[in-house]
Short mmCIF file of C-alpha atoms in Angstrom, two decimals:
data_model
loop_
_atom_site.label_atom_id
_atom_site.label_comp_id
_atom_site.label_asym_id
_atom_site.label_seq_id
_atom_site.Cartn_x
_atom_site.Cartn_y
_atom_site.Cartn_z
CA MET A 1 -16.17 108.71 -125.69
CA PRO A 2 -15.92 112.25 -127.13
CA LEU A 3 -13.40 114.61 -125.59
CA GLN A 4 -14.38 115.75 -122.14
CA ILE A 5 -12.69 118.09 -119.70
CA TYR A 6 -11.83 117.63 -116.07
CA LYS A 7 -9.84 119.65 -113.58
CA ARG A 8 -6.61 118.56 -111.95
CA GLY A 9 -5.12 121.11 -109.56
CA HIS A 10 -5.41 124.51 -111.22
CA VAL A 11 -5.34 123.20 -114.81
CA TYR A 12 -8.04 121.66 -117.00
CA TRP A 13 -7.32 118.39 -118.83
CA ALA A 14 -8.91 116.69 -121.83
CA LYS A 15 -9.80 112.99 -121.92
CA GLY A 16 -11.41 110.82 -124.57
CA TRP A 17 -11.48 110.58 -128.37
CA ILE A 18 -12.11 112.95 -131.25
CA GLU A 19 -14.93 111.66 -133.43
CA TYR A 20 -16.04 112.43 -136.99
CA ASN A 21 -19.44 111.20 -138.21
CA GLY A 22 -19.67 109.02 -135.11
CA ARG A 23 -16.30 107.39 -135.74
CA PRO A 24 -13.15 107.91 -133.58
CA ILE A 25 -10.38 109.50 -135.66
CA ALA A 26 -7.86 110.61 -133.01
CA GLY A 27 -7.00 109.59 -129.48
CA PRO A 28 -7.19 108.40 -126.84
CA TYR A 29 -6.39 111.73 -125.16
CA ARG A 30 -5.33 112.28 -121.59
CA ARG A 31 -3.62 115.60 -121.98
CA SER A 32 -3.38 118.96 -120.22
CA THR A 33 -5.01 121.81 -122.08
CA LYS A 34 -2.73 124.21 -120.15
CA ALA A 35 -5.81 126.33 -119.50
CA SER A 36 -6.74 127.53 -116.03
CA THR A 37 -10.38 128.19 -116.95
CA GLU A 38 -13.10 125.94 -118.35
CA GLU A 39 -13.62 128.36 -121.22
CA GLY A 40 -9.96 128.15 -122.14
CA ALA A 41 -10.08 124.36 -122.01
CA ARG A 42 -13.08 124.27 -124.35
CA ASP A 43 -11.28 126.58 -126.77
CA TRP A 44 -8.37 124.15 -126.80
CA ILE A 45 -10.70 121.19 -127.47
CA ASN A 46 -12.42 123.04 -130.33
CA HIS A 47 -9.08 123.96 -131.90
CA GLU A 48 -7.71 120.42 -131.56
CA THR A 49 -10.95 118.91 -132.92
CA GLU A 50 -10.88 121.15 -135.98
CA ARG A 51 -7.21 120.32 -136.60
CA GLN A 52 -7.73 116.57 -136.38
CA ILE A 53 -10.87 116.61 -138.56
CA ARG A 54 -9.07 118.67 -141.21
CA ARG A 55 -6.15 116.25 -141.05
CA TYR A 56 -8.55 113.28 -141.40
CA VAL A 57 -10.41 114.78 -144.37
CA VAL A 58 -7.60 116.37 -146.41
CA GLY A 59 -4.57 114.55 -145.05
CA ASP A 60 -1.44 115.93 -143.43
CA GLU A 61 -0.72 119.51 -144.29
CA PRO A 62 2.69 120.48 -145.68
CA SER A 63 5.26 120.62 -142.90
CA LYS A 64 5.89 124.02 -141.44
CA THR A 65 9.35 125.43 -141.99
CA PHE A 66 11.52 127.39 -139.59
CA SER A 67 10.52 130.55 -141.49
CA ASP A 68 6.85 129.71 -140.87
CA ALA A 69 7.59 129.25 -137.18
CA ILE A 70 9.26 132.66 -137.05
CA MET A 71 5.97 134.25 -138.10
CA LEU A 72 4.29 132.71 -135.06
CA TYR A 73 6.95 133.91 -132.62
CA ASN A 74 6.74 137.24 -130.79
CA ALA A 75 10.46 138.03 -130.63
CA SER A 76 12.03 140.83 -128.65
CA PRO A 77 14.25 143.25 -130.60
CA LYS A 78 17.34 141.48 -129.24
CA ALA A 79 16.04 138.01 -130.14
CA ALA A 80 14.94 139.21 -133.60
CA LYS A 81 18.47 140.39 -134.32
CA GLN A 82 19.88 137.02 -133.23
CA LEU A 83 17.37 135.13 -135.39
CA ILE A 84 18.19 136.87 -138.69
CA PRO A 85 21.30 134.81 -139.58
CA ILE A 86 19.63 131.64 -138.26
CA VAL A 87 16.66 132.10 -140.62
CA GLU A 88 19.06 132.69 -143.50
CA ALA A 89 20.78 129.39 -142.69
CA ILE A 90 17.84 127.05 -141.95
CA GLY A 91 14.71 129.02 -142.85
CA ASP A 92 13.65 126.60 -145.60
CA LEU A 93 14.03 123.46 -143.48
CA SER A 94 10.91 121.79 -142.11
CA LEU A 95 10.68 121.82 -138.32
CA GLY A 96 10.70 118.03 -138.24
CA ALA A 97 14.06 117.98 -140.02
CA ILE A 98 15.75 120.27 -137.49
CA SER A 99 17.59 118.36 -134.78
CA GLY A 100 19.54 119.48 -131.75
CA ALA A 101 22.78 118.45 -133.44
CA LEU A 102 21.91 120.62 -136.43
CA LEU A 103 21.29 123.68 -134.24
CA LYS A 104 24.58 123.12 -132.42
CA SER A 105 26.41 122.82 -135.73
CA LEU A 106 25.34 126.35 -136.67
CA GLY A 107 27.74 127.81 -134.10
CA PRO A 108 30.98 127.15 -136.01
CA LYS A 109 29.36 128.39 -139.23
CA LEU A 110 27.75 131.58 -137.98
CA LYS A 111 30.16 132.58 -135.20
CA PRO A 112 33.46 130.71 -135.72
CA LYS A 113 35.39 132.87 -133.24
CA ALA A 114 32.79 132.73 -130.45
CA SER A 115 32.71 130.42 -127.44
CA THR A 116 30.31 127.52 -127.00
CA ASP A 117 28.54 129.57 -124.32
CA THR A 118 27.88 132.28 -126.92
CA TRP A 119 26.69 129.69 -129.43
CA TRP A 120 24.24 128.36 -126.88
CA ARG A 121 23.00 131.78 -125.80
CA GLU A 122 22.73 133.46 -129.22
CA ILE A 123 21.96 130.56 -131.59
CA VAL A 124 20.63 127.42 -129.90
CA THR A 125 18.43 129.15 -127.32
CA PRO A 126 16.55 131.56 -129.64
CA ALA A 127 16.16 128.91 -132.36
CA SER A 128 14.80 126.38 -129.86
CA ALA A 129 12.39 128.98 -128.51
CA VAL A 130 10.97 129.54 -132.00
CA ILE A 131 10.54 125.80 -132.66
CA ASN A 132 8.95 125.05 -129.30
CA ASN A 133 6.63 128.04 -129.58
CA ALA A 134 5.31 126.56 -132.84
CA HIS A 135 4.88 123.25 -131.02
CA GLU A 136 2.73 124.94 -128.38
CA LEU A 137 0.57 126.72 -130.94
CA GLU A 138 0.40 124.32 -133.86
CA GLY A 139 1.43 120.91 -132.55
CA THR A 140 4.62 120.80 -134.63
CA PRO A 141 7.57 118.69 -133.35
CA LEU A 142 9.13 119.63 -130.03
CA ILE A 143 12.90 120.00 -129.78
CA ARG A 144 15.29 119.39 -126.90
CA VAL A 145 18.97 120.13 -127.29
CA LYS A 146 21.78 118.61 -125.27
CA PRO A 147 24.15 121.37 -124.02
CA TYR A 148 27.70 121.59 -125.29
CA ASP A 149 29.92 119.49 -123.03
CA LYS A 150 33.26 120.51 -121.56
CA PHE A 151 35.21 118.73 -124.28
CA GLU A 152 33.43 120.73 -126.99
CA ARG A 153 34.05 123.93 -125.02
CA ILE A 154 37.77 123.18 -124.56
CA ALA A 155 38.20 122.26 -128.24
CA GLN A 156 36.55 125.50 -129.37
CA ASP A 157 38.64 127.56 -126.93
CA LYS A 158 41.75 125.94 -128.42
CA ARG A 159 40.65 126.72 -131.99
CA ARG A 160 39.96 130.36 -131.23
CA GLY A 161 43.00 130.76 -128.97
CA LYS A 162 41.04 132.19 -126.08
CA LEU A 163 39.66 130.77 -122.86
CA SER A 164 35.98 131.02 -122.03
CA ARG A 165 34.56 131.02 -118.52
CA VAL A 166 37.57 132.88 -117.13
CA GLU A 167 37.10 133.21 -113.38
CA ARG A 168 36.30 136.76 -112.41
CA THR A 169 37.92 138.57 -109.54
CA PRO A 170 35.23 139.76 -107.11
CA ALA A 171 35.42 143.11 -105.38
CA ASP A 172 36.20 143.32 -101.69
CA LYS A 173 35.78 146.15 -99.20
CA GLU A 174 39.30 147.45 -99.81
CA TRP A 175 38.72 147.67 -103.56
CA ILE A 176 35.34 149.37 -103.03
CA GLU A 177 36.83 151.96 -100.68
CA ALA A 178 39.76 152.70 -103.00
CA PHE A 179 37.36 153.09 -105.92
CA CYS A 180 35.08 155.42 -103.96
CA ARG A 181 37.96 157.66 -102.85
CA ALA A 182 38.85 158.30 -106.49
CA ALA A 183 35.27 158.48 -107.82
CA ASP A 184 32.65 161.18 -108.06
CA PRO A 185 29.58 160.83 -105.78
CA TYR A 186 27.40 159.25 -108.49
CA ASN A 187 29.80 156.42 -109.33
CA ALA A 188 30.85 155.92 -105.71
CA THR A 189 27.22 155.46 -104.69
CA LEU A 190 26.55 153.26 -107.72
CA VAL A 191 29.30 150.78 -106.87
CA ARG A 192 28.32 150.73 -103.17
CA PHE A 193 24.69 150.14 -104.11
CA MET A 194 25.52 147.10 -106.26
CA PHE A 195 28.00 145.71 -103.73
CA GLU A 196 25.40 146.00 -100.95
CA THR A 197 22.36 144.71 -102.86
CA ALA A 198 23.72 142.45 -105.66
CA ALA A 199 21.63 144.49 -108.12
CA ARG A 200 22.60 144.08 -111.76
CA ILE A 201 23.96 147.11 -113.58
CA ASP A 202 20.81 147.49 -115.71
CA GLN A 203 18.64 147.45 -112.59
CA ALA A 204 20.88 150.00 -110.89
CA VAL A 205 21.15 152.54 -113.72
CA SER A 206 17.39 152.28 -114.36
CA LEU A 207 16.53 153.66 -110.90
CA GLU A 208 14.34 156.75 -110.96
CA PRO A 209 13.51 159.07 -108.03
CA ASP A 210 10.08 157.45 -107.64
CA ASP A 211 11.81 154.10 -107.03
CA LEU A 212 12.98 155.27 -103.60
CA ARG A 213 10.96 155.02 -100.37
CA PRO A 214 13.17 156.89 -97.88
CA HIS A 215 10.96 156.35 -94.82
CA GLU A 216 11.13 152.56 -95.33
CA ASN A 217 14.69 152.36 -96.72
CA LYS A 218 13.21 150.57 -99.73
CA VAL A 219 14.35 150.65 -103.36
CA ARG A 220 12.33 149.31 -106.27
CA VAL A 221 14.37 147.29 -108.77
CA LYS A 222 12.91 146.32 -112.11
CA ALA A 223 12.21 142.77 -113.28
CA GLN A 224 15.09 140.91 -114.85
CA LYS A 225 16.09 137.34 -115.78
CA GLY A 226 12.89 135.69 -114.64
CA HIS A 227 12.57 137.67 -111.41
CA PRO A 228 9.64 140.07 -111.02
CA GLU A 229 9.91 143.72 -110.06
CA CYS A 230 10.35 144.02 -106.31
CA TRP A 231 11.22 146.34 -103.44
CA ILE A 232 14.48 145.62 -101.63
CA THR A 233 15.70 146.99 -98.32
CA VAL A 234 18.94 148.97 -98.13
CA SER A 235 20.89 150.31 -95.18
CA PRO A 236 19.99 153.79 -93.88
CA GLN A 237 23.45 154.98 -94.94
CA MET A 238 22.83 153.75 -98.48
CA MET A 239 19.48 155.53 -98.63
CA ASP A 240 21.13 158.77 -97.44
CA GLU A 241 23.69 158.49 -100.25
CA LEU A 242 20.99 157.88 -102.87
CA LEU A 243 18.93 160.85 -101.70
CA ALA A 244 21.99 163.10 -101.80
CA LEU A 245 22.35 162.63 -105.57
CA PRO A 246 20.45 165.22 -107.64
CA PRO A 247 18.68 163.20 -110.38
CA LYS A 248 20.01 163.62 -113.93
CA ARG A 249 18.28 163.29 -117.28
CA PRO A 250 20.54 161.27 -119.58
CA LYS A 251 20.41 161.58 -123.35
CA ASN A 252 19.30 158.71 -125.54
CA ARG A 253 22.28 158.00 -127.78
CA LYS A 254 20.12 156.77 -130.66
CA THR A 255 17.47 159.49 -130.74
CA GLY A 256 19.33 162.33 -129.04
CA LYS A 257 16.31 163.04 -126.86
CA LEU A 258 16.47 163.51 -123.10
CA MET A 259 15.22 160.55 -121.06
CA LYS A 260 13.36 160.61 -117.74
CA ALA A 261 15.43 161.61 -114.72
CA ARG A 262 17.49 158.80 -113.22
CA VAL A 263 19.22 158.47 -109.86
CA PHE A 264 22.69 157.71 -111.23
CA GLY A 265 22.40 159.67 -114.47
CA TYR A 266 23.30 156.87 -116.88
CA GLY A 267 21.07 156.14 -119.86
CA SER A 268 22.26 152.60 -120.57
CA SER A 269 23.88 149.63 -118.86
CA THR A 270 27.18 150.18 -120.70
CA GLY A 271 27.56 153.93 -120.21
CA TYR A 272 29.58 153.52 -117.00
CA ASN A 273 32.46 151.52 -118.52
CA THR A 274 34.77 154.28 -119.75
CA ARG A 275 34.30 156.33 -116.59
CA TRP A 276 35.04 153.33 -114.35
CA LYS A 277 38.26 152.55 -116.20
CA THR A 278 39.44 156.09 -115.58
CA ILE A 279 38.50 155.89 -111.89
CA CYS A 280 40.31 152.57 -111.43
CA GLN A 281 43.42 153.92 -113.13
CA ARG A 282 43.37 157.00 -110.91
CA ALA A 283 42.88 154.84 -107.80
CA GLY A 284 45.69 152.45 -108.77
CA ILE A 285 43.44 149.38 -108.62
CA PRO A 286 42.63 146.73 -111.25
CA TYR A 287 39.62 147.47 -113.39
CA LEU A 288 36.49 145.50 -112.48
CA SER A 289 33.28 145.75 -114.45
CA ALA A 290 29.94 146.12 -112.69
CA HIS A 291 29.18 142.39 -112.42
CA PRO A 292 32.29 141.28 -110.49
CA ALA A 293 32.29 144.54 -108.53
CA GLY A 294 28.68 144.11 -107.50
CA ARG A 295 27.05 140.71 -107.83
CA HIS A 296 30.19 138.58 -107.51
CA GLY A 297 31.54 140.77 -104.73
CA PHE A 298 28.25 140.63 -102.82
CA PHE A 299 28.06 136.82 -102.64
CA THR A 300 31.77 136.26 -102.00
CA GLU A 301 31.77 138.89 -99.25
CA LEU A 302 28.84 137.32 -97.42
CA VAL A 303 29.52 133.61 -97.88
CA VAL A 304 33.31 133.30 -98.11
CA ARG A 305 34.51 136.23 -96.01
CA GLN A 306 31.73 136.62 -93.44
CA GLY A 307 30.44 133.05 -93.27
CA VAL A 308 26.78 133.79 -93.99
CA ASP A 309 24.94 130.63 -94.99
CA PRO A 310 24.43 130.37 -98.79
CA VAL A 311 20.63 130.10 -98.59
CA THR A 312 20.32 133.41 -96.74
CA ALA A 313 22.85 135.13 -99.01
CA ALA A 314 21.14 133.83 -102.15
CA LYS A 315 17.73 135.07 -101.01
CA ALA A 316 19.15 138.50 -100.16
CA GLY A 317 20.81 138.71 -103.57
CA GLY A 318 17.80 137.62 -105.58
CA TRP A 319 18.84 134.07 -106.51
CA SER A 320 16.03 131.52 -106.38
CA ASP A 321 18.47 128.60 -106.22
CA PRO A 322 21.48 128.90 -103.84
CA ASN A 323 23.37 126.28 -105.86
CA LEU A 324 23.75 128.73 -108.75
CA PRO A 325 25.66 131.46 -106.89
CA MET A 326 27.66 128.83 -105.02
CA ARG A 327 28.79 127.43 -108.37
CA ILE A 328 29.40 130.72 -110.16
CA TYR A 329 29.68 133.61 -107.72
CA ALA A 330 31.43 132.19 -104.62
CA HIS A 331 35.16 132.68 -105.20
CA ALA A 332 37.64 130.82 -103.02
CA GLU A 333 40.24 133.16 -101.57
CA THR A 334 42.72 130.78 -99.96
CA ASP A 335 46.14 130.87 -101.61
CA GLU A 336 46.84 127.59 -103.40
CA ALA A 337 50.44 127.61 -102.18
CA ASP A 338 49.16 127.82 -98.61
CA ILE A 339 46.99 124.76 -99.19
CA ARG A 340 49.98 122.76 -100.49
CA ALA A 341 52.14 123.92 -97.61
CA ARG A 342 49.71 122.43 -95.13
CA PHE A 343 50.87 118.97 -96.18
CA ARG A 344 54.46 119.87 -95.18
CA THR A 345 53.62 121.37 -91.79
CA ASN A 346 55.06 119.50 -88.82
CA HIS A 347 52.19 118.86 -86.44
CA VAL A 348 52.90 119.03 -82.73
CA GLN A 349 53.15 115.52 -81.44
CA ASP A 350 51.65 114.64 -78.10
CA ASP A 351 54.07 113.16 -75.55
CA ALA A 352 54.24 109.44 -75.86
CA VAL A 353 51.99 107.77 -73.37
CA GLN A 354 53.98 105.60 -71.00
CA ILE A 355 52.55 102.16 -70.97
CA PRO A 356 53.36 100.30 -67.74
CA ASN A 357 55.07 96.97 -68.00
CA SER A 358 52.62 94.17 -67.83
CA LYS A 359 52.73 92.12 -64.71
CA LYS A 360 54.81 89.04 -64.83
CA SER A 361 53.01 85.84 -65.09
CA GLN A 362 52.74 83.67 -62.05
CA LYS A 363 55.08 81.20 -63.69
CA GLU A 364 57.90 83.77 -63.70
#
């Protein structure tokens, strides 16, 4: 039967065959149209019908190349920059000829001194996004790439003479207080804000005066890494500190123009670095960047030091899956030597229980 639509849950599906001059030419279909409206589902059926009829009449069209797929992809400025060397390397290849192994092999060629994590983030991920976007729009081949394993990561670290995934030292209350004693009010409040809320540095420095609701102790943080914009609750003391900071208008380093007023006065997520290094040196404490000082410190403080259950801590810090922060952000703080010493500790032995002599047998 010709393609028909039916609804399953909130999505419309297509079922049946595509016919041309009363003859089935493609199918059978039992496929989601990924449309949430009947109109959208019919648009999908019309597009798919036209594609299959054209294929039946004129044959398969020339395979699309990676360069063709780039033209279909709406890349962010950051992704576009990452894609430039990838297009230069594989732009002429057809999408069907690009495998996961080929994408992974670009890492040593394009970034020989980078880690496998960087290869995955800056090469494999954006390239896969381009290919799979073309699959969604044009029905070209889908690609799935197996992540680099630990042996590949260790081998690359050995070649470049540098370890990746070095464990970060999270901030604790003592470090925070020492930092704040040596810092100006803006940076002291900034580090306390991130330590208390687990906000990322970009979310923190982007705060504007309108993002504060003093009467509710609420702060609006912008969307980031798959999480929507939301209002989070802070302590009354934290709100008092935020309100005490006169907003500053930072200068855009690229254009030289003044930006909108911000709570902490920074115009970018990297502007704090030099200032923090000076503060840490003055305070006599090791330098910690914003992520271990804030996000790592937040989760370790709650879960490891205060015993808050991981699910509650993850929700408060904006993690949708508590397994992620437990794997990455929860830092054990027991000294390894202390653990080993436990095996040499003499445990107190209970007094031996005196067992009475058994009664003599009647024969004795």
